[in-house]
GROMACS .gro file of C-alpha atoms in nm:
model
  321
    1MET     CA    1   5.085  -1.098   1.044
    2GLU     CA    2   4.901  -0.812   0.879
    3THR     CA    3   4.552  -0.746   1.011
    4LYS     CA    4   4.295  -0.690   0.740
    5ILE     CA    5   4.047  -0.415   0.811
    6LYS     CA    6   3.694  -0.514   0.725
    7PRO     CA    7   3.546  -0.254   0.490
    8ARG     CA    8   3.265  -0.055   0.642
    9ASN     CA    9   2.917  -0.119   0.506
   10ARG     CA   10   2.780   0.153   0.284
   11ILE     CA   11   2.426   0.235   0.180
   12THR     CA   12   2.387   0.330  -0.185
   13ASP     CA   13   2.010   0.305  -0.239
   14PHE     CA   14   1.820   0.635  -0.219
   15LYS     CA   15   1.498   0.430  -0.214
   16ASN     CA   16   1.574   0.324   0.143
   17ASP     CA   17   1.318   0.534   0.328
   18LEU     CA   18   1.563   0.628   0.603
   19VAL     CA   19   1.811   0.763   0.347
   20PHE     CA   20   1.528   0.942   0.168
   21LYS     CA   21   1.416   1.120   0.483
   22PHE     CA   22   1.773   1.206   0.583
   23MET     CA   23   1.827   1.368   0.241
   24LEU     CA   24   1.529   1.604   0.274
   25SER     CA   25   1.457   1.672   0.641
   26ASP     CA   26   1.731   1.897   0.780
   27LEU     CA   27   1.648   2.244   0.654
   28ASN     CA   28   1.948   2.385   0.838
   29ASP     CA   29   2.141   2.211   0.560
   30SER     CA   30   2.113   2.416   0.240
   31ARG     CA   31   2.142   2.098   0.032
   32CYS     CA   32   1.831   1.950   0.196
   33TYR     CA   33   1.642   2.273   0.140
   34TYR     CA   34   1.748   2.288  -0.225
   35LEU     CA   35   1.653   1.926  -0.299
   36LEU     CA   36   1.322   1.954  -0.114
   37LYS     CA   37   1.235   2.268  -0.310
   38ILE     CA   38   1.325   2.098  -0.640
   39ILE     CA   39   1.095   1.805  -0.558
   40ILE     CA   40   0.798   2.011  -0.439
   41GLU     CA   41   0.809   2.269  -0.715
   42GLY     CA   42   0.890   2.016  -0.987
   43ILE     CA   43   0.604   1.782  -0.894
   44THR     CA   44   0.327   2.002  -0.755
   45GLY     CA   45   0.398   2.328  -0.938
   46ILE     CA   46   0.383   2.515  -0.607
   47GLN     CA   47   0.623   2.810  -0.604
   48CYS     CA   48   0.723   2.860  -0.242
   49GLN     CA   49   0.948   3.115  -0.076
   50GLU     CA   50   0.989   2.919   0.247
   51LEU     CA   51   0.949   2.557   0.356
   52PHE     CA   52   0.912   2.414   0.705
   53VAL     CA   53   0.967   2.044   0.778
   54LEU     CA   54   0.727   1.940   1.056
   55ASN     CA   55   0.894   1.607   1.145
   56SER     CA   56   1.265   1.648   1.085
   57GLU     CA   57   1.389   1.403   1.350
   58VAL     CA   58   1.569   1.092   1.223
   59ASN     CA   59   1.631   0.874   1.530
   60PRO     CA   60   1.772   0.523   1.469
   61GLU     CA   61   1.627   0.406   1.802
   62HIS     CA   62   1.274   0.455   1.670
   63LEU     CA   63   1.311   0.246   1.354
   64SER     CA   64   1.243  -0.109   1.474
   65ASP     CA   65   0.874  -0.093   1.385
   66LYS     CA   66   0.844  -0.261   1.045
   67ASP     CA   67   0.526  -0.067   0.968
   68MET     CA   68   0.660   0.277   1.063
   69VAL     CA   69   0.610   0.531   0.785
   70LEU     CA   70   0.918   0.750   0.736
   71ASP     CA   71   0.753   1.037   0.555
   72VAL     CA   72   0.861   1.399   0.521
   73ARG     CA   73   0.585   1.640   0.624
   74VAL     CA   74   0.625   1.994   0.497
   75LYS     CA   75   0.440   2.325   0.534
   76THR     CA   76   0.486   2.608   0.286
   77ASP     CA   77   0.491   2.979   0.367
   78GLU     CA   78   0.128   2.990   0.242
   79GLY     CA   79   0.025   2.716   0.485
   80LYS     CA   80  -0.009   2.438   0.226
   81LEU     CA   81   0.063   2.093   0.370
   82ILE     CA   82   0.273   1.843   0.177
   83ASP     CA   83   0.348   1.482   0.270
   84ILE     CA   84   0.628   1.305   0.081
   85GLU     CA   85   0.703   0.932   0.110
   86MET     CA   86   0.924   0.671  -0.056
   87GLN     CA   87   0.769   0.328  -0.123
   88ASN     CA   88   1.038   0.083  -0.232
   89SER     CA   89   0.797  -0.187  -0.347
   90ALA     CA   90   0.491  -0.245  -0.563
   91LEU     CA   91   0.200  -0.001  -0.539
   92THR     CA   92  -0.056  -0.233  -0.382
   93LYS     CA   93  -0.424  -0.178  -0.310
   94GLU     CA   94  -0.334  -0.129   0.057
   95VAL     CA   95  -0.091   0.153  -0.029
   96HIS     CA   96  -0.357   0.320  -0.247
   97TYR     CA   97  -0.601   0.303   0.044
   98ARG     CA   98  -0.348   0.424   0.300
   99PHE     CA   99  -0.259   0.737   0.107
  100GLN     CA  100  -0.622   0.830   0.046
  101ILE     CA  101  -0.698   0.785   0.415
  102TYR     CA  102  -0.385   0.973   0.517
  103GLY     CA  103  -0.469   1.267   0.291
  104ALA     CA  104  -0.820   1.281   0.437
  105ARG     CA  105  -0.674   1.282   0.789
  106MET     CA  106  -0.441   1.569   0.703
  107MET     CA  107  -0.745   1.773   0.602
  108ASP     CA  108  -0.953   1.664   0.900
  109HIS     CA  109  -0.681   1.750   1.153
  110GLN     CA  110  -0.697   2.113   1.046
  111VAL     CA  111  -1.056   2.148   1.168
  112ASN     CA  112  -1.164   2.178   1.530
  113ARG     CA  113  -1.510   2.054   1.624
  114GLY     CA  114  -1.757   2.341   1.644
  115ASP     CA  115  -1.529   2.586   1.462
  116LEU     CA  116  -1.767   2.792   1.248
  117LEU     CA  117  -1.482   2.976   1.076
  118TYR     CA  118  -1.286   2.663   0.983
  119SER     CA  119  -1.280   2.757   0.614
  120GLU     CA  120  -1.045   3.044   0.697
  121ASN     CA  121  -0.794   2.807   0.856
  122VAL     CA  122  -0.804   2.509   0.620
  123HIS     CA  123  -0.517   2.474   0.373
  124GLU     CA  124  -0.464   2.259   0.066
  125VAL     CA  125  -0.307   1.917   0.118
  126TYR     CA  126  -0.066   1.752  -0.124
  127THR     CA  127   0.060   1.396  -0.096
  128ILE     CA  128   0.359   1.278  -0.298
  129LEU     CA  129   0.445   0.910  -0.324
  130PHE     CA  130   0.769   0.796  -0.486
  131VAL     CA  131   0.711   0.434  -0.576
  132ASN     CA  132   0.941   0.169  -0.722
  133ASP     CA  133   0.673   0.048  -0.960
  134ILE     CA  134   0.490   0.132  -1.284
  135ASP     CA  135   0.115   0.160  -1.334
  136ARG     CA  136   0.064  -0.012  -1.669
  137ASP     CA  137  -0.279   0.150  -1.700
  138ASN     CA  138  -0.125   0.498  -1.668
  139LEU     CA  139   0.218   0.509  -1.830
  140LEU     CA  140   0.338   0.833  -1.677
  141LEU     CA  141   0.636   0.948  -1.474
  142ILE     CA  142   0.426   1.177  -1.255
  143ASP     CA  143   0.059   1.080  -1.220
  144THR     CA  144  -0.160   1.342  -1.055
  145TYR     CA  145  -0.499   1.273  -0.894
  146MET     CA  146  -0.767   1.516  -0.779
  147PRO     CA  147  -1.149   1.487  -0.765
  148ARG     CA  148  -1.325   1.563  -1.095
  149ASN     CA  149  -1.682   1.548  -1.220
  150GLN     CA  150  -1.817   1.368  -1.527
  151LEU     CA  151  -1.711   1.663  -1.745
  152ASN     CA  152  -1.353   1.623  -1.620
  153HIS     CA  153  -1.369   1.951  -1.426
  154VAL     CA  154  -1.171   1.962  -1.101
  155ARG     CA  155  -1.384   2.013  -0.793
  156LYS     CA  156  -1.412   2.381  -0.698
  157HIS     CA  157  -1.195   2.481  -0.404
  158ASN     CA  158  -1.029   2.140  -0.413
  159LEU     CA  159  -0.829   2.064  -0.098
  160LEU     CA  160  -0.658   1.734  -0.179
  161THR     CA  161  -0.415   1.654  -0.461
  162HIS     CA  162  -0.211   1.336  -0.482
  163HIS     CA  163   0.095   1.261  -0.697
  164ASN     CA  164   0.241   0.918  -0.775
  165ILE     CA  165   0.597   0.926  -0.909
  166TYR     CA  166   0.670   0.597  -1.084
  167LEU     CA  167   1.050   0.573  -1.056
  168PRO     CA  168   1.116   0.301  -1.321
  169PHE     CA  169   0.938   0.511  -1.584
  170ILE     CA  170   1.231   0.756  -1.582
  171ASP     CA  171   1.408   0.517  -1.820
  172ALA     CA  172   1.136   0.577  -2.081
  173VAL     CA  173   1.185   0.952  -2.038
  174VAL     CA  174   1.560   0.913  -2.086
  175ARG     CA  175   1.507   0.713  -2.406
  176GLU     CA  176   1.286   0.991  -2.540
  177LYS     CA  177   1.480   1.300  -2.426
  178GLY     CA  178   1.832   1.181  -2.359
  179LEU     CA  179   2.011   1.202  -2.024
  180LYS     CA  180   2.157   1.546  -2.093
  181ASN     CA  181   1.815   1.698  -2.156
  182LEU     CA  182   1.648   1.595  -1.830
  183SER     CA  183   1.500   1.866  -1.608
  184LYS     CA  184   1.612   1.908  -1.249
  185ILE     CA  185   1.323   1.704  -1.112
  186GLU     CA  186   1.383   1.433  -1.374
  187LEU     CA  187   1.753   1.420  -1.278
  188ALA     CA  188   1.651   1.383  -0.913
  189ILE     CA  189   1.410   1.099  -1.001
  190TYR     CA  190   1.674   0.929  -1.217
  191THR     CA  191   1.922   0.940  -0.928
  192LEU     CA  192   1.662   0.819  -0.678
  193TYR     CA  193   1.599   0.518  -0.902
  194HIS     CA  194   1.948   0.433  -1.029
  195GLY     CA  195   2.169   0.576  -0.757
  196ILE     CA  196   2.497   0.756  -0.824
  197THR     CA  197   2.626   0.630  -1.159
  198ASP     CA  198   2.918   0.743  -1.374
  199ASP     CA  199   2.692   0.865  -1.653
  200ILE     CA  200   2.485   1.085  -1.423
  201MET     CA  201   2.792   1.221  -1.242
  202SER     CA  202   2.948   1.317  -1.576
  203LEU     CA  203   2.673   1.578  -1.623
  204ASN     CA  204   2.811   1.776  -1.329
  205SER     CA  205   2.454   1.861  -1.224
  206GLU     CA  206   2.404   2.051  -0.899
  207VAL     CA  207   2.107   1.828  -0.814
  208VAL     CA  208   2.310   1.508  -0.849
  209ILE     CA  209   2.615   1.649  -0.670
  210MET     CA  210   2.403   1.746  -0.369
  211MET     CA  211   2.233   1.407  -0.360
  212LYS     CA  212   2.573   1.236  -0.365
  213GLU     CA  213   2.700   1.460  -0.085
  214LYS     CA  214   2.395   1.375   0.129
  215MET     CA  215   2.447   1.003   0.065
  216ASP     CA  216   2.815   1.037   0.161
  217GLN     CA  217   2.717   1.223   0.476
  218PHE     CA  218   2.468   0.950   0.563
  219ASN     CA  219   2.736   0.684   0.526
  220GLU     CA  220   2.964   0.868   0.767
  221ASP     CA  221   2.716   0.794   1.047
  222GLU     CA  222   2.765   0.426   1.136
  223GLU     CA  223   2.454   0.422   1.354
  224LEU     CA  224   2.236   0.542   1.065
  225VAL     CA  225   2.397   0.296   0.823
  226LEU     CA  226   2.331   0.008   1.060
  227ALA     CA  227   1.972   0.124   1.118
  228ALA     CA  228   1.910   0.154   0.742
  229SER     CA  229   2.052  -0.195   0.679
  230LYS     CA  230   1.844  -0.349   0.957
  231ARG     CA  231   1.533  -0.161   0.855
  232GLN     CA  232   1.562  -0.280   0.496
  233LEU     CA  233   1.611  -0.637   0.615
  234VAL     CA  234   1.311  -0.616   0.848
  235LYS     CA  235   1.093  -0.473   0.570
  236ILE     CA  236   1.200  -0.759   0.337
  237GLN     CA  237   1.122  -1.013   0.608
  238HIS     CA  238   0.788  -0.846   0.676
  239HIS     CA  239   0.705  -0.860   0.304
  240GLN     CA  240   0.796  -1.230   0.293
  241GLU     CA  241   0.579  -1.293   0.600
  242LYS     CA  242   0.284  -1.131   0.426
  243ILE     CA  243   0.339  -1.350   0.120
  244ARG     CA  244   0.367  -1.662   0.338
  245ILE     CA  245   0.054  -1.578   0.538
  246ARG     CA  246  -0.137  -1.503   0.220
  247GLN     CA  247  -0.024  -1.831   0.066
  248GLU     CA  248  -0.113  -2.027   0.379
  249GLY     CA  249  -0.451  -1.857   0.379
  250LYS     CA  250  -0.508  -1.960   0.019
  251GLU     CA  251  -0.410  -2.320   0.097
  252GLU     CA  252  -0.632  -2.327   0.405
  253GLY     CA  253  -0.916  -2.172   0.207
  254LEU     CA  254  -0.871  -2.433  -0.067
  255LYS     CA  255  -0.875  -2.709   0.192
  256GLU     CA  256  -1.189  -2.568   0.351
  257GLY     CA  257  -1.345  -2.525   0.008
  258LEU     CA  258  -1.274  -2.886  -0.085
  259GLU     CA  259  -1.415  -3.004   0.246
  260LYS     CA  260  -1.720  -2.786   0.204
  261GLY     CA  261  -1.769  -2.915  -0.151
  262LYS     CA  262  -1.740  -3.272  -0.030
  263ASN     CA  263  -2.002  -3.212   0.244
  264GLU     CA  264  -2.236  -3.038   0.001
  265GLY     CA  265  -2.201  -3.330  -0.239
  266GLU     CA  266  -2.289  -3.579   0.031
  267LEU     CA  267  -2.587  -3.367   0.137
  268LEU     CA  268  -2.718  -3.340  -0.219
  269LYS     CA  269  -2.683  -3.714  -0.277
  270ALA     CA  270  -2.859  -3.800   0.051
  271LYS     CA  271  -3.139  -3.554  -0.030
  272GLU     CA  272  -3.194  -3.697  -0.379
  273ASN     CA  273  -3.204  -4.056  -0.253
  274THR     CA  274  -3.441  -3.969   0.032
  275LEU     CA  275  -3.678  -3.770  -0.191
  276MET     CA  276  -3.692  -4.051  -0.446
  277LEU     CA  277  -3.775  -4.312  -0.180
  278PHE     CA  278  -4.020  -4.079  -0.002
  279LYS     CA  279  -4.210  -4.016  -0.324
  280SER     CA  280  -4.242  -4.388  -0.390
  281LYS     CA  281  -4.366  -4.452  -0.036
  282PHE     CA  282  -4.596  -4.150   0.000
  283PRO     CA  283  -4.689  -4.029  -0.352
  284GLN     CA  284  -4.971  -3.807  -0.225
  285GLU     CA  285  -4.754  -3.613   0.021
  286ASP     CA  286  -4.588  -3.284  -0.058
  287LYS     CA  287  -4.214  -3.341  -0.099
  288GLN     CA  288  -4.154  -2.988   0.030
  289LEU     CA  289  -4.157  -3.151   0.371
  290LEU     CA  290  -3.806  -3.273   0.297
  291GLU     CA  291  -3.653  -2.941   0.190
  292ASN     CA  292  -3.367  -2.772   0.381
  293LEU     CA  293  -3.286  -3.061   0.615
  294THR     CA  294  -2.945  -3.161   0.748
  295LEU     CA  295  -2.734  -3.454   0.628
  296SER     CA  296  -2.814  -3.635   0.951
  297GLN     CA  297  -3.189  -3.586   0.903
  298TYR     CA  298  -3.181  -3.715   0.546
  299ASN     CA  299  -2.980  -4.022   0.649
  300ASN     CA  300  -3.215  -4.106   0.934
  301ILE     CA  301  -3.528  -4.049   0.724
  302PHE     CA  302  -3.385  -4.268   0.448
  303LYS     CA  303  -3.320  -4.543   0.703
  304ALA     CA  304  -3.676  -4.510   0.835
  305LEU     CA  305  -3.819  -4.533   0.484
  306ILE     CA  306  -3.617  -4.849   0.418
  307GLU     CA  307  -3.769  -4.993   0.738
  308ASN     CA  308  -4.122  -4.899   0.616
  309LYS     CA  309  -4.190  -4.655   0.903
  310ASP     CA  310  -4.511  -4.454   0.879
  311LEU     CA  311  -4.537  -4.082   0.787
  312GLN     CA  312  -4.576  -3.972   1.148
  313THR     CA  313  -4.244  -4.136   1.235
  314ILE     CA  314  -4.081  -3.953   0.943
  315LYS     CA  315  -4.218  -3.621   1.070
  316GLU     CA  316  -4.091  -3.694   1.420
  317ILE     CA  317  -3.741  -3.752   1.280
  318MET     CA  318  -3.759  -3.405   1.112
  319LYS     CA  319  -3.833  -3.244   1.449
  320LYS     CA  320  -3.583  -3.449   1.645
  321TYR     CA  321  -3.262  -3.392   1.449
   0.00000   0.00000   0.00000
């Protein structure tokens, strides 16, 4: 009987953050260096002679943390710091916050407390976020942020610049320019979003060929393939957990809101009934005495009024409950 060999799993999605880091981190590999340079120069406009990856290690044993950020941190020959990350999901408020905080930390970590000459050692920081989403308020492929004043002038000596690359928007660029007329950075973005397709391979582009070779190399390492598959599954599960927790929170909040509304309704009704009876029994007294009491107080005062108790008894009930 012939034994069928189970085909080995393959990763084909460049948006998997482990694949993304593998493609750019090893600067001993000329393909990584070339692709990293294309991305940095094409997005930031920085022309750099040399690049240094500060966190090149890709260790499958360290990937079980669902919240681990697999970024690529780079330093240029001029000392500029660049952080590049792939976000294969919607660009949420939390992600916006995280990148602003992370950029601020990259600046802060350059300064030592008490260093009077820190300005000579501080370098510009660039953060680049590839995101599988579109900002419908800013329909751009590459959206660049830096602090500006009310006259739209960039802050002098600005240290922090952030770039969002909205991967799905590459399709709009293709419709306008045509696939054959894409720049190198646009070809890289197209391949990151769509993967290796026949139409993109037919262009015989050096960018696409190198990206395919890096993906093939990744798939030759079974340990990395397994780690990427597990990591993607864990991230999906984590995302579903967040949705479930959020939904449960909404349901619990609705339940609490309904309960609170019910209690407030009972309190208002008891207050109105008590005030009406109090006014009929003691028309000369200030009804402000009965403001801001508890449901229990109103119920007990109402009972006392029904039983024709005197005003002193009513006041004692206010103190007691």
